[in-house]
Tab-separated table of N, CA and C in Angstrom:
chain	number	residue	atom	x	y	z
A	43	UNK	N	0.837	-1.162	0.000
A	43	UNK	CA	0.000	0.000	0.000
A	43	UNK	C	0.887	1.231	0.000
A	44	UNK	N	0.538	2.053	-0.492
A	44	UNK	CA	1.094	3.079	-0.904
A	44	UNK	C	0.233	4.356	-0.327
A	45	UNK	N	0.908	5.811	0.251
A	45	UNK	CA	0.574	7.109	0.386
A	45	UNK	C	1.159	7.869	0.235
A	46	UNK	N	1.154	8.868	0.179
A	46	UNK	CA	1.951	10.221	-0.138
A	46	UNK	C	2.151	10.923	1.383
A	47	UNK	N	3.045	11.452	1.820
A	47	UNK	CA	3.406	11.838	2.860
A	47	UNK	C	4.167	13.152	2.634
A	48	UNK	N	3.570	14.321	2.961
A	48	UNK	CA	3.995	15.705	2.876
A	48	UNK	C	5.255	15.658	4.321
A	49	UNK	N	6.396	16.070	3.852
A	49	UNK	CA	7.506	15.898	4.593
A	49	UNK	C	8.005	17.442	4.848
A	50	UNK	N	9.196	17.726	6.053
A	50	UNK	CA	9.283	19.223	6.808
A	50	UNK	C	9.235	20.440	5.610
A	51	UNK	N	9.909	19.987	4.931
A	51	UNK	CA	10.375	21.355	3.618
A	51	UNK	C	9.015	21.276	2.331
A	52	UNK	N	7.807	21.058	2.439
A	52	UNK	CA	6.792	20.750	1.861
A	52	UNK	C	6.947	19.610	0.508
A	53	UNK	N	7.692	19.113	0.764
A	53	UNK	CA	7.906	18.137	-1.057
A	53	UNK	C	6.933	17.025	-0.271
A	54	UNK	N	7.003	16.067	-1.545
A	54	UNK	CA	6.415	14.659	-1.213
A	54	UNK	C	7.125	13.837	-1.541
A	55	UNK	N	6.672	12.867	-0.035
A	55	UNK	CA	7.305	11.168	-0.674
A	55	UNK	C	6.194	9.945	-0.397
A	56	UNK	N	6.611	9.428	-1.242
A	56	UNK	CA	5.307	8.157	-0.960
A	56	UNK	C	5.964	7.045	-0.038
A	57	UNK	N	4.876	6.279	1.050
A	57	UNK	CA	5.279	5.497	1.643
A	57	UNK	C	4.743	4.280	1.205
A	58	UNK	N	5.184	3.024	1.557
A	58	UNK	CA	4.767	1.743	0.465
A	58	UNK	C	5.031	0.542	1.969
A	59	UNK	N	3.938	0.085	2.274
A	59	UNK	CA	3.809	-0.603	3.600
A	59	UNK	C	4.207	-2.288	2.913
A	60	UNK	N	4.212	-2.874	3.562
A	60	UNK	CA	3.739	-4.361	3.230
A	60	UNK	C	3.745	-5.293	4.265
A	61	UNK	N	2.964	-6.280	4.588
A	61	UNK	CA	2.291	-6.969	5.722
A	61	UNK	C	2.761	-7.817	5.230
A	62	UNK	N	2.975	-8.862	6.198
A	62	UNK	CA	2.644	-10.539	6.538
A	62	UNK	C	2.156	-10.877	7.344
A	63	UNK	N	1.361	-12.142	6.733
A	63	UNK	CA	0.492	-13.267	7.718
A	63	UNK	C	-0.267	-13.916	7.372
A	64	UNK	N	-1.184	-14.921	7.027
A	64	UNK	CA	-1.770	-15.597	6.615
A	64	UNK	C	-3.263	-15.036	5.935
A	65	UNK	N	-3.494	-15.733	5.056
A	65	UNK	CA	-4.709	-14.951	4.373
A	65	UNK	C	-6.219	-15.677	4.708
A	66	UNK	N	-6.640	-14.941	5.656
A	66	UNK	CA	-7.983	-14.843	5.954
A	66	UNK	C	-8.816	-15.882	4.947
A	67	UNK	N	-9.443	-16.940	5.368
A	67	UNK	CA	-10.320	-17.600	4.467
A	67	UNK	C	-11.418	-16.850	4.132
A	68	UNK	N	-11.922	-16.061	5.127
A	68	UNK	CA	-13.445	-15.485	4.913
A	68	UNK	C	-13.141	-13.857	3.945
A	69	UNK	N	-12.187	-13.256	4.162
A	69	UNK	CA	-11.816	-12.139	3.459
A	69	UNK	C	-11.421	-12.620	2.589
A	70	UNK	N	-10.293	-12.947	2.650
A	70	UNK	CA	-9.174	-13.195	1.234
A	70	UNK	C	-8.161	-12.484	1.564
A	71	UNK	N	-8.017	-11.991	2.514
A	71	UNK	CA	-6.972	-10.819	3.165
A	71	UNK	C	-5.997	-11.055	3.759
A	72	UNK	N	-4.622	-10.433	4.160
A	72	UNK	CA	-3.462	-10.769	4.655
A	72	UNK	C	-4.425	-9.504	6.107
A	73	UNK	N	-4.822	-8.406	5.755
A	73	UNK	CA	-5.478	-7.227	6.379
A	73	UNK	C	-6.052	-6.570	5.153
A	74	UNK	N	-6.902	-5.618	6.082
A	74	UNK	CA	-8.045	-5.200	5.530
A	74	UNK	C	-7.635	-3.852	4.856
A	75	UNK	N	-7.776	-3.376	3.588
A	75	UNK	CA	-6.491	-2.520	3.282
A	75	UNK	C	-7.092	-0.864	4.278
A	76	UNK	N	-8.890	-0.831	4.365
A	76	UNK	CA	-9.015	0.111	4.770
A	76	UNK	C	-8.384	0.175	6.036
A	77	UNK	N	-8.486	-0.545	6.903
A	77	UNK	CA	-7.744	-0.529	8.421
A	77	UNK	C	-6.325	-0.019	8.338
A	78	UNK	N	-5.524	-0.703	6.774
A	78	UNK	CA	-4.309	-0.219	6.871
A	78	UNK	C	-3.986	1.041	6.558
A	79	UNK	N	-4.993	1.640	5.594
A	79	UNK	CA	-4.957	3.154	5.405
A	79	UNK	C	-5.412	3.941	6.582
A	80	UNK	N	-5.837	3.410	7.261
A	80	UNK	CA	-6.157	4.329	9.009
A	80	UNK	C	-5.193	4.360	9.254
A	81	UNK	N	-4.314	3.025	10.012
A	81	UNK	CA	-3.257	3.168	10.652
A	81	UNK	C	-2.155	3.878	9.725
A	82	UNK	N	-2.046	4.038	8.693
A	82	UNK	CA	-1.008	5.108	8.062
A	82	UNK	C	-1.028	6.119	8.127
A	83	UNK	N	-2.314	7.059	8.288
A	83	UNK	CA	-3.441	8.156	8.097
A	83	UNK	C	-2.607	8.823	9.761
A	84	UNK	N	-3.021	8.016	10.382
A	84	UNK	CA	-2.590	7.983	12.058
A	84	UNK	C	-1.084	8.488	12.001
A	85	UNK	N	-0.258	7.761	11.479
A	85	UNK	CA	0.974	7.894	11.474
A	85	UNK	C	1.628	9.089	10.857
A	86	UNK	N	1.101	9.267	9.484
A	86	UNK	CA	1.629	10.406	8.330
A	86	UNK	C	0.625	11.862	9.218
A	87	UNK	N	-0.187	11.542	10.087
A	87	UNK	CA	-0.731	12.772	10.947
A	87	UNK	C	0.239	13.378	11.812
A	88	UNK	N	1.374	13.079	12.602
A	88	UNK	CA	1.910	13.402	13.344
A	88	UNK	C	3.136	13.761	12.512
A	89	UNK	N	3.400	13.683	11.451
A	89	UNK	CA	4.626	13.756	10.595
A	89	UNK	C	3.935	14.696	9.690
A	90	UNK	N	2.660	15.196	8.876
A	90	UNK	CA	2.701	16.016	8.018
A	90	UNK	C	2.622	17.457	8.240
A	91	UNK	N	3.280	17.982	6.711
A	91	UNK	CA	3.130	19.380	7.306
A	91	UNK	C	3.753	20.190	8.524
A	92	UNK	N	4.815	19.835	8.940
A	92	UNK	CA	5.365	19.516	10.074
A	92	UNK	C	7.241	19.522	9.900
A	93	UNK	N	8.025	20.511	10.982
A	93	UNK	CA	9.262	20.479	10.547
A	93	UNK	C	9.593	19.305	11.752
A	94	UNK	N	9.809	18.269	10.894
A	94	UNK	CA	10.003	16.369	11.741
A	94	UNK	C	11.129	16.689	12.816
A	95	UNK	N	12.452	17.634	12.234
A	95	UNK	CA	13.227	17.357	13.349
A	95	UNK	C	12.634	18.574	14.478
A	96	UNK	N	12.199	19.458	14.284
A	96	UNK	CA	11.628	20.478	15.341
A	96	UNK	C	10.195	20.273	16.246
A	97	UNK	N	9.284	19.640	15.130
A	97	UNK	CA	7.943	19.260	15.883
A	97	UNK	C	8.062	17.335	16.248
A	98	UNK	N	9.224	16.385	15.586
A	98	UNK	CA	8.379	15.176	15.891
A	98	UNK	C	9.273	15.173	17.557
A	99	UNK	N	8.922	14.610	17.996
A	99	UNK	CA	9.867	14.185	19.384
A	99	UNK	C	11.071	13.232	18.846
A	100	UNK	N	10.550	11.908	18.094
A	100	UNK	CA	11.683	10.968	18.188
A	100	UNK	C	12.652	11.662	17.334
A	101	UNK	N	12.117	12.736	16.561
A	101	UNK	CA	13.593	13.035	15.918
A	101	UNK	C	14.340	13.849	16.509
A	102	UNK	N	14.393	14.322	18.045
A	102	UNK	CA	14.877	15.104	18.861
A	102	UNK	C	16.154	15.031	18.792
A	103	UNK	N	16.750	13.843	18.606
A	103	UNK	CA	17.961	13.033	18.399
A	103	UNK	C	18.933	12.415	17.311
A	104	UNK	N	18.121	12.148	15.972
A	104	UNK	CA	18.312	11.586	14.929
A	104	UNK	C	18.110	12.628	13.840
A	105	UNK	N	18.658	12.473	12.775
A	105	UNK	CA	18.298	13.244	11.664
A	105	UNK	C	16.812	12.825	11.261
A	106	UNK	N	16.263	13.406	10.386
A	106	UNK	CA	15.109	12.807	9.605
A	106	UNK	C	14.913	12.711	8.313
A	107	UNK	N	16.166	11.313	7.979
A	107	UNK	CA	16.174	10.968	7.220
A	107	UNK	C	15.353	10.072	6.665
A	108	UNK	N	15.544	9.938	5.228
A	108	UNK	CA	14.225	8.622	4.810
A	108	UNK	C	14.204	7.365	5.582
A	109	UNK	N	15.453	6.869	5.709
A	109	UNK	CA	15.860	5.920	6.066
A	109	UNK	C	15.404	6.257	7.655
A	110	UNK	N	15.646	7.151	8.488
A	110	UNK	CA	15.241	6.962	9.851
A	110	UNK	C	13.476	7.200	10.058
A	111	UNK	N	13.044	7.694	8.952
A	111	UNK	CA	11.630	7.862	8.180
A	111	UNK	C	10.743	6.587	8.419
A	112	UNK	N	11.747	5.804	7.489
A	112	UNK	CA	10.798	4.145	7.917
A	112	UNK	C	11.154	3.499	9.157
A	113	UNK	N	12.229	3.738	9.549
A	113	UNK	CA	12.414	3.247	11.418
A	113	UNK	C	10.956	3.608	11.411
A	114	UNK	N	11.009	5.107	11.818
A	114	UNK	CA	9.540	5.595	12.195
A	114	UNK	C	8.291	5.309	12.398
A	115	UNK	N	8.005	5.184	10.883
A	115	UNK	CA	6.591	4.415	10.466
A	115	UNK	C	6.723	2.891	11.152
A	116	UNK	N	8.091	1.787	11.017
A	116	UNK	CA	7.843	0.798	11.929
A	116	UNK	C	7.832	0.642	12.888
A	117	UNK	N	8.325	1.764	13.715
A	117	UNK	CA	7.692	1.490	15.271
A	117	UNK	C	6.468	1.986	15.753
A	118	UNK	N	6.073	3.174	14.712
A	118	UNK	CA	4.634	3.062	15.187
A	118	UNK	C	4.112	2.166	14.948
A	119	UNK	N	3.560	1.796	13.731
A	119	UNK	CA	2.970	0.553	13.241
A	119	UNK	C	3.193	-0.622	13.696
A	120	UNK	N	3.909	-1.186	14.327
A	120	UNK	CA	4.505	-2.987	14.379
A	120	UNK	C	3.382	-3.454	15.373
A	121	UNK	N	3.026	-2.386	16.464
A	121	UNK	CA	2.443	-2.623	17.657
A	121	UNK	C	0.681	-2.821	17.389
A	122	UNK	N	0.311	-2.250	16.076
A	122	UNK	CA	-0.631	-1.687	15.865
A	122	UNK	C	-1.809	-2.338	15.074
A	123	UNK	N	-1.046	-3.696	14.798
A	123	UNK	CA	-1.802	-4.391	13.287
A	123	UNK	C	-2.491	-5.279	14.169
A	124	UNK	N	-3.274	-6.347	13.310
A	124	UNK	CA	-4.419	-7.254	13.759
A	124	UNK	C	-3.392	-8.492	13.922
A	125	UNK	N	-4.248	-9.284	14.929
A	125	UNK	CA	-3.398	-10.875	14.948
A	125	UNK	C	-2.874	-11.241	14.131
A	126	UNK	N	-1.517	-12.103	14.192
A	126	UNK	CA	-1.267	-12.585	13.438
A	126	UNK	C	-0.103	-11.985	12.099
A	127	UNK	N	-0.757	-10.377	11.651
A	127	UNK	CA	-0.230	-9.320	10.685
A	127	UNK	C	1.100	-9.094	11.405
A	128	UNK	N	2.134	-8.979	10.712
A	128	UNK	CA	3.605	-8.424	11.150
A	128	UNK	C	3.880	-7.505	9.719
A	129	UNK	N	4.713	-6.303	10.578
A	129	UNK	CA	5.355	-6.180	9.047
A	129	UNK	C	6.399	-6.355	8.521
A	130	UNK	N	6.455	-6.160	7.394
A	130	UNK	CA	7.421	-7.196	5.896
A	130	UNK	C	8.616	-6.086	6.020
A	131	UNK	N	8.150	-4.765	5.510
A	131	UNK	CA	8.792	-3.705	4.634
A	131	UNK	C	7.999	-2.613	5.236
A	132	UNK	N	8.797	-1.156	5.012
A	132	UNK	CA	8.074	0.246	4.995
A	132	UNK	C	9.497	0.633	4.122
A	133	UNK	N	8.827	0.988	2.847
A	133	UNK	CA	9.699	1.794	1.796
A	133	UNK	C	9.447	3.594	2.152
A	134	UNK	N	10.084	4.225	1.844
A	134	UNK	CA	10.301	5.463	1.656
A	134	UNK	C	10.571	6.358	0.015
A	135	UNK	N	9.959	6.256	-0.864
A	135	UNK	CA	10.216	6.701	-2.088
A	135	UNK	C	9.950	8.743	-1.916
A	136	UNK	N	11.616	9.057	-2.198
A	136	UNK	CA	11.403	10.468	-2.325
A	136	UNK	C	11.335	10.992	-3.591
A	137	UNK	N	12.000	10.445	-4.192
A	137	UNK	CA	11.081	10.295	-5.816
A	137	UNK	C	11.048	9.178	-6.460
A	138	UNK	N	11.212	8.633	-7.662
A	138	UNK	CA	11.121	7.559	-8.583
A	138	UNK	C	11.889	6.919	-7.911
A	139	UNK	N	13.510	7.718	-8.194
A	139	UNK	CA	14.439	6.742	-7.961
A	139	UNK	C	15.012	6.972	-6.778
A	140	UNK	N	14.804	7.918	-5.682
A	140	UNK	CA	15.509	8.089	-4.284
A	140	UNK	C	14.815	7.396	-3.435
A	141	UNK	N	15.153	5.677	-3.100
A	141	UNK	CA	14.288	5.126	-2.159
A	141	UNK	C	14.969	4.659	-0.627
A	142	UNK	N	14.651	4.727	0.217
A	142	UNK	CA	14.740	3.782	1.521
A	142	UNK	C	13.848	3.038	1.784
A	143	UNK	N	14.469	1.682	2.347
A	143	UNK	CA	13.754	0.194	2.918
A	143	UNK	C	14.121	0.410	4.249
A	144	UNK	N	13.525	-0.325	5.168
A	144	UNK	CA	13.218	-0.781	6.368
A	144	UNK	C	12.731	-2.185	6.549
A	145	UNK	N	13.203	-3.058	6.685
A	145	UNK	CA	12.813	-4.813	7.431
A	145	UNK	C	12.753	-4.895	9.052
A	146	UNK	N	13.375	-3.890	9.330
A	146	UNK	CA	13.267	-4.229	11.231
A	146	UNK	C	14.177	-5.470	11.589
C-alpha cells in the first residue's frame, strides 16, 4: 500500500507498507487494506506538514532521514496491526528513484 506523505520542507514522498500473515479464508486478506490506510493516516498525521526534526519528538535526536523515516513508520505501526499481521517492509520513495527500505 502506498501514500503520499507531505515531509518538513513541503515536497512529497510516498510510503509503500507491506504486511505478513496468513490470508484470511473469509476475506481473502493478509489485512483489511481500509484498516491499513487508518493506521497510516494515524501515522503520516503526526509527521505532516510539520518540521520532523523540530515538531516530531523521536527526531529530537536523529536526523530525519528517509531511512530513519521508515524506522519511524515501523515502530509506530509494528504494535498496531491485527493478529497474526507483522510487518514485511516500509519503503520510503522520495522520488522515482531516491528510495529507503526498512525490514526491522
Amino acid at each position: 500500500m502506498r501514500k503520499r506523505l507531505g515531509s518538513h520542507l513541503g515536497s512529497m514522498a510516498k510510503v509503500e507498507l507491506q504486511v505478513r500473515g496468513p490470508v484470511d479464508e473469509v476475506t481473502g486478506m493478509v489485512m483489511d487494506i481500509a484498516d491499513m490506510k487508518q493506521q497510516m493516516a494515524n501515522v503520516i498525521s503526526k509527521l505532516d506538514h510539520k518540521f520532523i526534526d523540530k515538531d516530531v519528538p523521536y527526531f529530537s535526536d536523529k536526523p530525519s532521514t528517509a531511512e530513519n523515516i521508515c524506522i519511524y513508520f515501523w515502530e509506530e505501526l509494528k504494535n498496531n496491526l491485527p493478529d497474526g499481521v507483522s510487518l514485511n517492509k516500509v519503503k520510503i520513495y522520495e522520488t522515482d528513484k531516491n528510495v529507503a527500505a526498512y525490514k526491522g
